Every structure is written in structure tokens, then in C-alpha cells.
Amino acid sequence: MLSRRFAWICAALLLVAGLPASAQDADTVTLNFVNADIDAVVKAVGEITGRNFLVDPRVKGTVNIVSARPVAKALVYPTLLSALRMQGFAAVETDGVVKIVPEADAKTQAGPVQRGAVTASGERIVTQVIALRYESAAQLVTVLRPLITPNNTIAAYVPGNAIIITDYADNLRRIDRIVASLDQAPAGEPMLVPVKNASALDVVALVNRMLTDTGGTSGTPGAQADAQQRVVLVADPRSNSILIRAENPARSARVRQLIEQLDTPSRVGGNVFIVYLKNADAAHVAETLRGLYGSDRAQGGGPAATIPIAAAMPANAASGFPGSAQATSPLVTNAGSATSAFSAGGAMIQADTTNNALVIMAPEPVYNNLRAVIERLDSRRAQVFVEALIVEVSSDKAAEFGIQWQVLSGAARNRSGVQGFGGTNFGARDTGTNIIDAAINIGSVATGLNLGIINGTITIPGLGVISNLGLLIRALEQDTTANILSTPTLLTLDNEEARIIVGQNVPFITGQYATTVNTATVQPFQTIERRDVGLVLRVRPQITEGGTVRLGIYQEVSRVQDTSNAGPILSKRALESSVIIDDQQIVVLGGLISDTLTDGTEKLPYAGDMPVFGSLFRYDKRSRVKTNLMIFLKPTIVRGTTEGRELTSERYDYLRGEQWNIAPPERWFWKDPSAPVLPPQGTMQGTPQATPIGPPEPPNR
């Protein structure tokens, strides 16, 4: 192998030495390497060009370089680099030495680094840093990556918006031209159009409506998706100017021309404007403007404020339950506010609540200022979806055991002489546990195990004929548990109170009297007050600038405990508090954890304390009541239609799934009509859908 390599070196040297004098004077050589070893070719090129080469031991193989005519010495080195690249090797120049290494390792060598345009050429490895001015480096990397050699690299430096590429010099020069053609200033630069006479907000609304019909604006349902046809208009109320941005300069100039044509002085007397509000209430906005501009009193001598819904309704009318004295509809506001008007600063403002609009009569400079304020007040308010979780777990355990006995023979009627009687009786009369009540009426004994001994009947003065009950043994154990889970939910506007009531409207007698007519007819009368009993939740959320939610809460859980007395007895648990909580976080508002143990014993003195036999003279009652009540709350801020649609879809699908689970099964001997279920989402718009016969289709969950 060494002799072969030496032979090729000698041949190359003889080839150079044997050239004619004219060829050597012209600095040209004739290359003729056929199946020549790479080491021999590199050494020959080093002799010709005077360069120093360092060959990696992994560089092995042969190359073919044949020139039919002499070539300049300056082309010998690039020709060698091209031949090495075809074999998978690359050259890295550093400190006057050319390193020949495998192509995969070339990017890790200390090669030259250039910023800006690449000055090198040929097949040498160069690292270039390209700083971008307009385009995004991260997005441009995905476009350029297929143009880079697989063994070389390209990366984006996002903080400096630059691209770092390591590749061959000729390829980098091509990529540099591609980047220069892509990194151009965008055609749709914003354009500022001042408005001198009209209101910028009104002009933007008018032009947008015109462009929407032709599909030229962005963000409008049904608009054209072509980017070249989009025109974005933004009004600046502070400077009364309009910002225009469009990808098509001709379309941007046309819109500007249209705005300038609309910006003309108004006619004499044409200073009446109508502003239709989208989100705010016209009467409330008028009242805010009144306080802002310090206006006079409204025409007609009355204030132009609206009466809050809660203040215009009786205490029980707001419940909305059947039988409540609801005198005012919750959707009707004060009628007097529809005619409210005031003047301030040379402007007359009238609130039209029917169309939810403001009628303004003012000079255009004053109207432009008012229009800017109205635009800010008419912004869409965020909503808060409040989920409450009320968990009540109670456990009541009670036990009774007692023995009662009596000897009544001595108390019988028509008995003469000295007679004795005695016995034990425990518990109050008419409770079903007393032995005397059982002797009078055996059916009055309370529930439980009752064992007794009866010896016929006996007549007792004052009681009559009763059973001669000599012994009564009672045993009872009660175990009652309850697990109540309530999940009320509310959706309300920011800083607006919402209320939900789930329960009953129970009547309470507050008074009664009777009247006598003609001393013969008595007509009794009763006054009744109705109260809401059940689950009551009132929430007023307020969204802060930091994204937290301040909640004013009133929570009440009540039920009718007993109706055996003069009136119903209510068991009521209420909580009223104000908390601050982050969005979509769960907070525990409060709770009640109680454990009550009652141990009662009725016994004869001393006799009831005896072991074993003491139970003949004792009656024991024990009860234990445990109650766990906790209230949790989770607010969710809803700022757009997408979030509201997601919440609605989730609840809607859940309810459809519950209806599907409780649907009655079909019978083989008849066809059951399907239970009423909610239609699938999207079918409630348009014409009503007929309810199908048969089991409902299960929802997709």
C-alpha cells in the first residue's frame, strides 16, 4: 500500500515537473488522478497550492480527478474539496491549517464564523449568523431547514431574532439571498387618518358595516378569508383618529379616501345623534353621564335614575314561587327612566330604554368627547360562573330500655278495708312509654319491642275499666343517617347580584281574630306570611384587575323540622360572608361539625343502682346526634362566548346523560313512549324539532 501511494505521489510530481514552460508560466496544471488514494491526492494538492493539510485517521478511500485541459492552480483546491464532499468528507480551515474530517464532525470544529454576507466560497464549512429585521427567526428556520445538508445544523436565537447556520460556503451564499428576499418590511403598515369633523368611532362603525357586506374585514363571521382583502380599522377616541391596516396598499388607500369623504362638516341643525348601546343599559349610562358632567335636573322635575330591581319589589315577591305577592316583574324597570333627559356642557342627552339607545343633541366637538366616554362605558362586561357545593352528613342514634311494673288490685273499685297498690312508671304521660297509658289503651304504646303481663281487667276510680297490666318491658334502638348533597350553580354579570332558591314557600300564621255579625254568625280570620324554606344562594361577584374575584355571599339551608306545635318549626343554617378567591379556585366558606350525646336515666333511688336487678327499677334512654355541614364555592370568570359555550355544553350534555340513564326500558309486549329529553345541541335553533317515539339517543360523551 505504501509503495502504491508513493508511486502516485511521484506521478503527480512528474506530471507537474514535466509541464511545458508556457503552461507553468500561466500557472496552470493538468490533473489526472484515477482511483488515487485520498492521502496521496491531498499531499499532491498541498505541494501544488502550498497549503497545510491535517487528515483525520477516519478519512479513507479513493478519488477520481481528471482534467482534459490544464486548469488554473487557483482551482486545484476547490476541486479537491468537491471531490472530498462526494466521499462524505469536509474541509475546515483554522489557523492556516486545513482539517479533512468526516462531514458529520465538521460542524463541531473551530471553523470560521461570519456575520452578514458570506465572503468565502467553495465547499468549505462556514458558520454564519444572520440577523433578521422583520420576519420571525423561529418561523423562518422551518422554511430553511430542508435546504441545509443533513449533517449540518440550523438554529434560531429567539431573543436576538437571529439564525445560526453551519454549512458549506456556496450553500450559505444561496441561503443568504433567500433570507434577504424573505426578510422584507410588511406591506400592511398601519396608517393614521385624522378625523376633523365627524366622530372616529361612528366612522369606523359605518365603514366596517360597509366592508362586512363585501367580505373585506377580519374577525367577522362569514367574511372573506383572503388576507389581501382584509382591512382592519381601529378608532382612537383620544386623538379622534382612525388606524388602518391592510395587506393590499391599494385597498388601504381606497378606505382612507372613503374616510376622508365621510369626514365632512355637518349640516346646520344636523347635530342630533343616536348611539345604540350593545352591552350597557341606556338609563344607567345616562345617569353616569349626568354625574360626570354635573347636569341640571331632568325635564319634568324628577331624577333620571332607574330604580333597582330589588328595591322595586316586595320582600317575598322576588322569590318567584307560586302564591307570592309578586307585584312587579323582575324584567320591568322604572317607567319614568324612559323619559329621562338632561342637559350639560351644551349637550342634551335622552335615554331611550325601549331601543337601549342614547339620543344626543350637541355640537360635534362635544359629541366626539361624549362618544369616547360612551364607547368605554359600553364595553362587554365579564361574567362569573359560580359553583356551590353544600354537603350535609348527619347520623342520629338512639336506644331505650326499661322495665315497669305495677300492682293495681288494691286500687280496684268496690273494695273495702285497707288495700295497697304500687309500681314504677317512667316517662311522661301520652308519650307511649308509660305503663299507665298502656294499661288504659294498649294501642298507645310507642314503637319498639313491648312485652307485658295482663291479668284481665280492673276498674280504677277516675280511669274506668282498664287492663290489669302488671309488667311492661320496652326495648328500642334507632339509627338514622342522612347524606344531602346540593350543587347550585349561578351565572351572573360582574358586580351584579344573582339569586337562586330551591325549596318551598311555607305559610306562617302571624295573627287571627273573629268577628260576630248580628250576634249569630262568627267569621274567623287569619293573617298568613309566606317564607321561602329550602336552599337559598345569593352571590354578588366583583372581578378585580388582578384576575381575582371578590364574592359577597349569603347561603341558607332550611327545612321544616316539626309542625306539631302552634306553627312550623324551621331548622335553619345560614352563612353570610365576603371572600377573595382566585379564578377557578375552590374555597371553603364555613361549616358546622357537631356531636351531641344525651344519656338519660329514670330509676328508683338505690334500687336502680343495684347490679343486674337494678334494671327492674330503671328506665334508660341514650341518643347521639352527629352533624357535618360544609359549604364550598368555586368561581369561574367567563370573558368571552367560547368559555360560556364550553360551560353550557358541559352542563347540557350532563343533563342529557342523566335523562338517558333514567329512561324507562322498552317492553316486548308494547312500545313505551319515550320520556321527554333535551334535544341534541344545535337543534334548538330554527324550527322546533319533533320529539321522536322510542328511547332517546344517548349523548356523545
XYZ file of C-alpha atoms in Angstrom:
701
model
C 0.000 0.000 0.000
C 2.864 2.385 0.845
C 4.601 1.670 -2.467
C 1.372 2.342 -4.357
C 0.813 5.649 -2.540
C 4.429 6.668 -3.179
C 4.042 5.817 -6.878
C 1.018 8.116 -7.205
C 2.875 10.943 -5.470
C 5.810 10.568 -7.821
C 3.494 10.516 -10.809
C 1.870 13.736 -9.682
C 5.208 15.436 -9.148
C 6.494 14.259 -12.524
C 3.245 15.492 -14.056
C 3.831 18.942 -12.662
C 7.561 18.992 -13.427
C 7.086 17.788 -16.983
C 4.758 20.590 -17.979
C 5.878 22.897 -20.754
C 7.377 26.188 -19.784
C 4.450 28.119 -21.225
C 1.950 26.185 -19.073
C 3.960 26.737 -15.923
C 4.243 30.405 -16.652
C 0.447 30.597 -16.952
C 0.019 28.932 -13.522
C -1.944 26.024 -14.943
C -1.736 22.318 -14.248
C -3.250 19.178 -15.686
C -4.819 16.885 -13.084
C -5.026 13.167 -13.696
C -5.935 11.088 -10.589
C -7.676 7.786 -11.290
C -8.591 5.668 -8.234
C -5.973 7.610 -6.321
C -5.755 7.292 -2.581
C -7.093 10.351 -0.700
C -3.899 10.792 1.292
C -1.791 10.863 -1.914
C -4.122 13.347 -3.633
C -4.185 15.633 -0.560
C -0.364 15.609 -0.417
C -0.102 16.394 -4.127
C -2.569 19.281 -3.821
C -0.580 20.569 -0.852
C 2.550 20.623 -2.990
C 0.721 22.499 -5.743
C -1.108 25.067 -3.592
C 1.281 25.409 -0.701
C -1.456 24.669 1.889
C -1.001 22.642 5.050
C -3.429 19.724 5.465
C -4.357 17.713 8.566
C -6.157 14.472 7.657
C -8.357 12.698 10.174
C -7.480 8.970 10.534
C -11.079 8.124 9.669
C -10.697 9.683 6.217
C -10.128 6.700 3.908
C -10.915 5.990 0.249
C -10.033 6.867 -3.332
C -10.992 9.729 -5.624
C -11.040 10.359 -9.385
C -9.971 13.778 -10.690
C -9.340 14.036 -14.428
C -8.850 17.273 -16.395
C -8.685 17.095 -20.194
C -7.126 20.529 -20.392
C -4.862 22.401 -17.977
C -6.635 24.257 -15.163
C -5.508 27.211 -13.083
C -3.751 26.473 -9.839
C -6.398 28.502 -8.002
C -8.988 25.847 -8.961
C -6.999 22.875 -7.691
C -8.006 23.366 -4.036
C -11.761 23.860 -4.733
C -11.662 20.796 -6.986
C -10.229 18.733 -4.140
C -12.946 19.968 -1.754
C -15.662 18.975 -4.229
C -14.152 15.506 -4.609
C -13.951 15.082 -0.820
C -17.588 16.185 -0.342
C -18.754 13.464 -2.746
C -16.970 10.972 -0.500
C -18.630 12.343 2.677
C -15.682 14.425 3.928
C -15.349 18.149 4.542
C -12.545 20.678 4.988
C -12.370 23.079 7.945
C -9.876 25.957 7.759
C -8.405 27.216 11.005
C -5.089 28.931 11.861
C -3.541 28.256 8.439
C -4.312 24.529 8.571
C -6.967 22.703 6.556
C -8.552 19.858 8.515
C -10.016 16.999 6.476
C -12.676 15.349 8.702
C -15.917 13.419 8.224
C -18.777 15.697 7.260
C -20.780 14.873 10.423
C -17.942 16.173 12.633
C -17.172 19.307 10.624
C -19.764 21.474 12.428
C -18.070 20.868 15.786
C -14.639 22.015 14.582
C -13.338 25.544 15.148
C -14.241 26.846 11.712
C -14.620 30.487 10.640
C -17.679 32.444 11.839
C -19.113 35.242 9.713
C -21.829 37.789 10.420
C -23.706 39.185 7.493
C -22.883 38.213 3.912
C -20.596 35.194 3.355
C -17.312 36.136 1.667
C -15.931 32.596 1.421
C -16.764 30.281 -1.458
C -16.441 26.689 -2.433
C -17.042 23.563 -0.384
C -15.505 24.768 2.870
C -17.509 24.657 6.150
C -18.518 28.089 7.479
C -20.750 29.180 10.359
C -22.901 32.248 9.610
C -25.069 34.409 11.903
C -27.949 36.125 10.061
C -29.772 38.854 11.996
C -33.375 39.364 10.866
C -35.191 42.699 10.889
C -38.819 41.882 10.096
C -39.502 38.150 9.933
C -39.532 35.765 12.884
C -36.406 33.652 13.225
C -38.330 30.688 14.667
C -40.726 30.627 11.713
C -38.021 31.120 9.097
C -35.966 28.188 10.426
C -38.746 25.758 9.478
C -38.609 27.074 5.899
C -34.812 26.899 5.544
C -34.194 23.571 7.287
C -34.826 21.411 4.156
C -32.158 23.431 2.296
C -29.401 22.560 4.790
C -27.192 19.488 4.424
C -28.486 16.733 6.766
C -25.157 16.550 8.619
C -25.072 20.318 9.243
C -27.207 22.465 11.512
C -29.521 25.496 11.573
C -30.969 27.055 14.738
C -32.939 30.153 15.752
C -31.899 32.511 18.527
C -35.257 33.978 19.552
C -34.071 36.788 21.939
C -31.913 38.326 19.203
C -34.204 37.252 16.323
C -31.224 35.709 14.519
C -30.447 32.471 12.660
C -27.239 30.472 13.154
C -26.287 28.175 10.231
C -23.278 25.858 9.802
C -22.951 24.609 6.210
C -20.878 24.813 3.041
C -19.955 28.310 1.890
C -21.627 28.081 -1.514
C -24.895 26.878 0.094
C -24.730 29.661 2.685
C -24.434 32.264 -0.049
C -27.576 30.871 -1.654
C -29.437 30.838 1.692
C -28.284 34.395 2.343
C -30.011 35.519 -0.863
C -33.175 33.627 0.101
C -33.282 35.233 3.551
C -32.731 38.684 2.048
C -35.743 38.219 -0.217
C -37.970 36.978 2.624
C -36.900 39.409 5.348
C -38.790 42.370 3.905
C -40.893 45.032 5.588
C -44.574 44.013 5.638
C -46.769 45.665 3.076
C -49.584 46.299 5.557
C -48.005 49.027 7.674
C -50.537 50.892 9.875
C -51.803 54.188 8.535
C -53.149 57.002 10.729
C -56.051 59.050 9.347
C -57.112 62.065 11.454
C -60.832 62.855 11.569
C -61.605 66.571 11.851
C -65.387 66.875 11.722
C -67.047 63.511 12.391
C -66.561 61.054 15.243
C -63.902 58.440 14.634
C -65.994 55.799 16.418
C -69.031 56.458 14.217
C -66.969 56.470 11.025
C -65.307 53.145 11.944
C -68.693 51.552 12.647
C -70.068 52.806 9.309
C -67.071 51.707 7.223
C -66.898 48.325 8.947
C -70.553 47.726 8.170
C -69.920 48.545 4.535
C -66.831 46.313 4.347
C -68.645 43.470 6.097
C -71.224 43.333 3.332
C -68.410 42.939 0.807
C -66.427 40.498 2.973
C -63.470 42.794 3.457
C -62.969 42.886 7.210
C -61.368 40.372 9.509
C -62.922 38.825 12.536
C -66.446 38.946 11.132
C -68.463 35.740 10.704
C -68.829 34.960 7.030
C -66.061 37.397 5.996
C -63.659 36.676 3.176
C -60.611 34.695 4.284
C -58.299 36.225 1.654
C -55.574 38.135 3.510
C -55.124 40.558 0.615
C -58.710 41.761 1.043
C -58.670 42.263 4.812
C -58.866 45.761 6.228
C -58.568 46.407 9.974
C -59.955 49.689 11.331
C -59.331 50.865 14.901
C -60.664 54.133 16.305
C -58.594 56.215 18.732
C -61.073 58.363 20.697
C -58.324 60.396 22.371
C -56.998 61.892 19.130
C -60.215 61.280 17.143
C -58.201 59.371 14.551
C -58.515 56.064 12.731
C -55.778 53.446 12.311
C -55.914 51.494 9.047
C -54.005 48.307 8.337
C -54.310 46.212 5.169
C -52.053 43.835 3.251
C -53.130 45.412 -0.015
C -51.850 49.028 -0.252
C -54.411 49.883 -2.927
C -57.288 48.750 -0.715
C -55.845 50.665 2.232
C -55.682 53.842 0.126
C -59.265 53.306 -1.030
C -60.512 53.018 2.552
C -58.588 56.148 3.513
C -60.183 58.014 0.648
C -63.604 56.839 1.784
C -62.959 58.068 5.346
C -61.867 61.474 4.074
C -65.043 61.741 2.030
C -67.170 60.948 5.080
C -65.292 63.458 7.235
C -67.302 66.492 6.148
C -68.903 69.235 8.262
C -72.474 68.516 9.279
C -75.438 70.488 8.008
C -76.876 73.346 10.010
C -79.185 71.844 12.604
C -77.907 68.354 11.968
C -76.415 67.941 15.443
C -78.719 65.165 16.670
C -77.047 61.783 17.063
C -78.382 58.379 18.096
C -75.996 55.960 19.793
C -77.222 52.375 20.078
C -75.637 50.557 23.003
C -74.541 46.949 22.687
C -73.817 45.899 26.266
C -74.636 48.647 28.770
C -78.056 49.888 29.863
C -79.028 53.231 28.323
C -80.625 54.585 31.506
C -77.572 53.682 33.602
C -75.193 55.269 31.082
C -77.314 58.428 31.029
C -77.195 58.582 34.810
C -73.408 58.140 34.761
C -73.005 60.956 32.251
C -75.252 63.134 34.411
C -72.952 62.644 37.392
C -69.840 63.105 35.223
C -70.850 66.397 33.625
C -72.780 67.818 36.602
C -76.037 68.282 34.710
C -79.213 70.031 35.727
C -82.272 68.193 36.944
C -84.200 66.147 34.444
C -87.061 67.564 32.497
C -90.243 67.199 34.422
C -88.540 67.858 37.769
C -87.684 64.218 38.571
C -84.363 62.438 38.628
C -83.318 60.328 35.680
C -82.190 57.358 37.702
C -83.586 53.882 37.414
C -84.907 52.025 40.418
C -83.008 48.807 41.175
C -84.969 45.627 40.687
C -84.680 44.536 44.302
C -85.903 47.935 45.573
C -88.946 47.911 43.296
C -90.170 44.509 44.550
C -91.639 43.378 47.863
C -89.567 41.137 50.096
C -91.469 37.999 49.116
C -92.137 38.987 45.540
C -88.565 38.373 44.450
C -88.808 34.686 45.224
C -90.968 33.927 42.228
C -92.722 30.976 43.950
C -96.429 30.342 43.438
C -98.507 32.290 45.848
C -96.020 35.037 46.494
C -97.230 38.586 46.300
C -95.249 39.436 43.214
C -96.418 42.862 42.193
C -93.580 43.846 39.883
C -91.984 41.792 37.128
C -88.224 41.412 37.579
C -87.736 42.324 33.918
C -89.506 45.685 34.143
C -87.597 48.761 35.248
C -88.897 52.139 36.298
C -91.045 53.547 33.518
C -90.077 57.069 34.415
C -86.498 56.462 33.336
C -87.594 56.073 29.703
C -88.424 59.786 29.570
C -85.370 60.983 31.495
C -83.285 63.716 29.893
C -80.729 66.254 30.997
C -78.540 68.970 29.562
C -74.877 69.552 30.341
C -71.983 71.308 28.659
C -74.077 72.405 25.689
C -75.422 68.888 25.082
C -78.852 67.364 25.622
C -78.907 63.626 26.326
C -82.041 61.479 26.306
C -82.083 57.774 27.275
C -84.421 55.610 25.173
C -84.764 52.401 27.173
C -87.058 50.800 24.598
C -84.296 50.654 21.977
C -81.472 50.820 24.545
C -80.091 53.904 22.859
C -78.945 57.428 23.722
C -80.256 60.421 21.783
C -77.678 63.219 21.921
C -78.126 66.762 20.653
C -74.781 68.539 20.791
C -72.149 70.214 18.625
C -69.774 67.784 17.017
C -66.737 68.577 19.241
C -68.859 67.984 22.341
C -70.415 64.877 20.806
C -66.979 63.455 19.982
C -65.978 63.731 23.635
C -69.238 62.146 24.777
C -68.895 59.395 22.190
C -65.464 58.427 23.524
C -66.846 58.127 27.066
C -69.904 56.159 25.900
C -67.697 53.731 23.985
C -65.761 52.936 27.144
C -68.926 52.516 29.210
C -70.488 50.265 26.561
C -67.819 47.588 26.866
C -68.714 43.966 27.324
C -68.616 43.007 30.956
C -67.180 39.751 32.132
C -69.363 37.148 33.781
C -68.774 34.835 36.701
C -69.960 31.236 36.836
C -70.320 30.271 40.492
C -70.464 26.631 41.537
C -71.501 25.925 45.117
C -71.177 22.588 46.897
C -73.199 22.034 50.071
C -72.562 18.736 51.853
C -74.512 17.713 54.950
C -73.930 14.335 56.589
C -75.865 13.538 59.764
C -76.126 10.420 61.931
C -78.707 10.004 64.716
C -78.591 7.010 67.046
C -80.943 6.398 69.992
C -81.654 3.488 72.351
C -84.252 2.850 75.077
C -84.577 0.022 77.589
C -86.701 -0.107 80.704
C -88.891 -2.315 82.913
C -92.054 -1.038 84.583
C -94.385 -2.927 86.856
C -97.404 -2.158 88.957
C -99.874 -3.825 91.383
C -103.337 -2.274 90.990
C -105.547 -4.794 92.804
C -105.782 -2.610 95.894
C -106.993 0.356 93.838
C -109.977 -1.517 92.374
C -113.476 -0.164 92.827
C -115.884 -1.685 95.450
C -113.074 -2.942 97.621
C -113.325 -2.234 101.331
C -110.699 -2.193 104.007
C -107.100 -1.228 103.762
C -105.667 -2.065 100.350
C -102.245 -1.353 98.912
C -101.025 -0.662 95.373
C -97.732 0.357 93.874
C -95.417 0.118 90.924
C -92.996 2.039 88.734
C -93.854 4.157 85.756
C -91.265 6.082 83.773
C -91.630 8.632 81.046
C -94.167 11.406 80.682
C -97.813 10.636 80.076
C -99.031 10.482 76.459
C -95.550 9.654 75.148
C -96.221 5.972 74.508
C -93.677 4.775 77.065
C -95.663 4.987 80.326
C -97.188 1.796 81.736
C -100.367 3.568 82.838
C -101.055 4.767 79.299
C -100.507 1.216 78.077
C -102.994 -0.124 80.666
C -105.637 2.371 79.561
C -105.073 1.823 75.835
C -102.704 -0.869 74.724
C -102.608 0.710 71.256
C -100.923 3.836 72.605
C -97.615 2.042 73.223
C -94.796 3.523 71.191
C -92.812 1.660 68.552
C -90.248 -0.924 69.585
C -90.276 -4.221 71.454
C -93.062 -4.206 74.113
C -93.556 -7.210 76.422
C -96.114 -7.269 79.208
C -98.274 -9.367 81.518
C -102.030 -8.684 81.654
C -104.305 -10.295 84.241
C -107.799 -9.479 82.997
C -109.338 -6.049 83.537
C -109.808 -3.906 86.564
C -111.889 -0.845 87.363
C -109.922 2.069 88.763
C -111.726 5.160 90.037
C -111.037 8.064 87.727
C -109.760 5.807 84.923
C -112.593 3.371 84.389
C -112.141 -0.147 83.128
C -108.529 -0.728 82.157
C -106.298 -3.706 81.537
C -104.687 -5.138 84.633
C -101.167 -4.653 83.190
C -98.718 -5.815 85.797
C -95.431 -5.716 83.801
C -94.200 -3.773 80.767
C -90.766 -4.249 79.207
C -89.719 -1.870 76.398
C -86.639 -2.008 74.152
C -85.916 0.260 71.160
C -82.899 1.225 69.082
C -82.967 3.832 66.328
C -80.323 4.551 63.691
C -80.950 7.357 61.195
C -78.406 8.660 58.681
C -78.713 11.346 56.048
C -76.376 12.397 53.249
C -77.516 15.554 51.496
C -75.533 16.980 48.603
C -76.605 20.170 46.831
C -74.730 21.721 43.904
C -76.407 25.011 42.952
C -74.787 26.981 40.122
C -75.201 30.593 39.041
C -74.071 32.669 36.072
C -74.162 36.414 36.561
C -72.582 39.605 35.301
C -69.671 41.217 37.058
C -70.829 43.214 40.087
C -74.447 42.059 39.666
C -76.230 40.058 42.355
C -77.633 36.651 41.425
C -80.056 34.611 43.480
C -81.283 31.029 43.328
C -83.946 29.448 45.530
C -84.796 25.755 45.554
C -87.416 24.810 48.114
C -90.944 25.595 49.255
C -92.960 28.683 50.128
C -94.333 27.777 53.563
C -97.211 29.740 55.169
C -96.817 31.005 58.743
C -99.785 32.208 60.775
C -98.963 35.667 62.123
C -102.366 36.506 63.662
C -106.015 35.507 63.868
C -109.245 37.072 65.037
C -113.006 36.578 64.712
C -115.910 38.934 64.063
C -119.541 38.490 65.013
C -122.245 39.630 62.643
C -125.802 40.053 64.039
C -124.717 38.105 67.135
C -125.220 34.902 65.172
C -122.507 34.348 62.547
C -118.859 34.036 63.508
C -116.313 34.507 60.745
C -112.738 33.573 61.760
C -109.821 35.304 60.004
C -106.126 34.503 59.891
C -103.173 36.539 58.631
C -100.514 34.477 56.906
C -96.937 35.303 55.980
C -95.154 33.123 53.454
C -91.467 32.407 53.757
C -89.063 30.587 51.451
C -87.804 27.370 53.001
C -85.092 25.324 51.320
C -81.828 26.242 49.642
C -81.110 29.933 49.126
C -77.914 31.237 47.492
C -77.236 34.921 46.818
C -73.913 35.934 45.278
C -72.510 39.268 44.121
C -69.152 38.740 42.356
C -66.684 41.514 41.595
C -63.690 40.901 39.323
C -60.549 42.804 40.263
C -57.817 43.991 37.908
C -55.509 41.212 39.084
C -57.946 38.496 37.980
C -59.178 37.595 41.467
C -62.857 37.525 42.375
C -64.395 39.216 45.390
C -67.591 37.452 46.427
C -70.345 38.727 48.661
C -72.240 35.584 49.661
C -75.387 34.704 51.546
C -76.078 30.976 51.882
C -79.065 29.462 53.691
C -80.200 25.878 54.151
C -83.517 25.479 55.967
C -86.198 22.829 56.314
C -89.435 22.292 58.200
C -88.418 20.378 61.306
C -91.772 19.970 63.073
C -95.389 21.017 62.531
C -96.961 19.583 65.695
C -96.867 22.849 67.627
C -98.719 26.094 67.013
C -96.743 26.616 63.807
C -93.974 25.102 61.738
C -90.585 24.817 63.379
C -87.695 25.505 60.992
C -84.193 24.102 61.094
C -82.077 26.841 59.585
C -78.376 27.152 58.815
C -77.251 30.412 57.243
C -73.903 31.915 56.301
C -73.114 35.451 55.182
C -69.569 36.387 54.247
C -67.245 38.209 51.834
C -64.188 36.435 50.437
C -61.486 36.985 47.807
C -60.534 33.982 45.688
C -58.551 33.321 42.523
C -60.210 32.282 39.293
C -61.278 28.594 39.243
C -60.078 28.001 42.802
C -62.155 26.249 45.462
C -62.653 27.908 48.838
C -64.428 26.554 51.903
C -66.816 29.176 53.234
C -67.638 27.577 56.555
C -69.313 24.653 58.154
C -70.832 23.070 61.190
C -69.443 19.967 62.887
C -71.439 18.973 65.961
C -71.535 15.827 68.101
C -74.212 15.668 70.807
C -74.569 12.820 73.334
C -77.598 12.601 75.638
C -77.764 9.990 78.416
C -80.977 9.970 80.471
C -81.958 7.576 83.245
C -85.114 7.311 85.327
C -84.803 4.990 88.335
C -85.786 4.311 91.891
C -83.273 5.559 94.445
C -80.737 2.926 95.468
C -82.768 0.103 93.889
C -81.952 1.265 90.372
C -78.229 1.188 91.122
C -78.058 -2.499 92.022
C -76.163 -4.728 89.606
C -78.399 -6.871 87.371
C -81.537 -6.478 89.486
C -81.295 -2.714 89.217
C -82.710 -2.860 85.681
C -86.091 -3.835 87.207
C -86.299 -0.376 88.720
C -84.698 1.707 85.943
C -85.509 3.134 82.509
C -82.539 4.184 80.292
C -82.531 6.479 77.252
C -79.451 7.347 75.215
C -79.106 9.327 71.968
C -76.210 10.616 69.895
C -76.538 13.155 67.102
C -73.610 13.915 64.739
C -73.913 16.577 62.038
C -71.286 17.593 59.475
C -72.160 20.539 57.233
C -69.604 22.109 54.860
C -70.013 24.717 52.124
C -67.569 25.080 49.215
C -67.502 27.637 46.403
C -65.719 27.826 43.048
C -65.946 30.913 40.788
C -65.007 30.813 37.105
C -64.519 34.020 35.129
C -66.221 33.926 31.720
C -64.870 36.659 29.461
C -65.969 35.500 26.004
C -68.527 33.450 24.154
C -66.172 30.493 23.794
C -65.798 29.956 27.547
C -69.537 30.401 28.070
C -70.297 27.894 25.319
C -67.981 25.319 26.902
C -69.690 25.635 30.301
C -73.138 25.422 28.731
C -72.212 22.385 26.645
C -70.809 20.576 29.664
C -73.981 21.088 31.739
C -76.243 20.366 28.789
C -74.564 17.057 27.981
C -74.577 16.069 31.648
C -78.329 16.610 31.912
C -78.995 14.697 28.694
C -76.931 11.825 30.060
C -78.939 11.762 33.281
C -82.200 11.707 31.315
C -80.874 8.837 29.241
C -79.941 6.851 32.355
C -83.452 7.098 33.862
C -85.332 6.447 30.633
C -87.825 3.551 31.016
C -86.856 0.344 29.193
C -88.916 -0.983 26.332
C -91.246 -3.941 26.903
C -91.590 -6.720 24.434
C -95.384 -6.709 24.630
C -95.815 -2.938 23.993
C -93.897 0.053 22.824
C -93.237 2.536 25.628
C -93.335 6.178 24.641
C -90.018 7.835 25.216
C -89.565 10.146 28.157
C -89.106 13.852 27.367
C -85.412 14.547 26.890
C -83.373 17.529 25.830
C -82.630 17.677 22.101
C -79.024 17.415 20.928
C -77.076 20.638 20.944
C -77.544 22.778 17.874
C -81.134 21.637 17.176
C -82.796 24.321 19.306
C -82.222 26.996 16.696
C -84.599 27.334 13.759
C -87.748 25.259 13.527
C -88.756 23.136 16.517
C -87.762 19.506 16.368
C -90.397 16.839 16.836
C -89.888 14.523 19.794
C -89.135 11.033 18.468
C -91.009 7.977 19.678
C -88.811 5.457 21.390
C -85.838 5.625 23.722
C -83.700 8.747 23.390
C -80.426 8.606 21.577
C -77.539 8.541 24.065
C -75.392 11.686 24.039
C -71.806 11.621 22.876
C -69.657 11.849 25.987
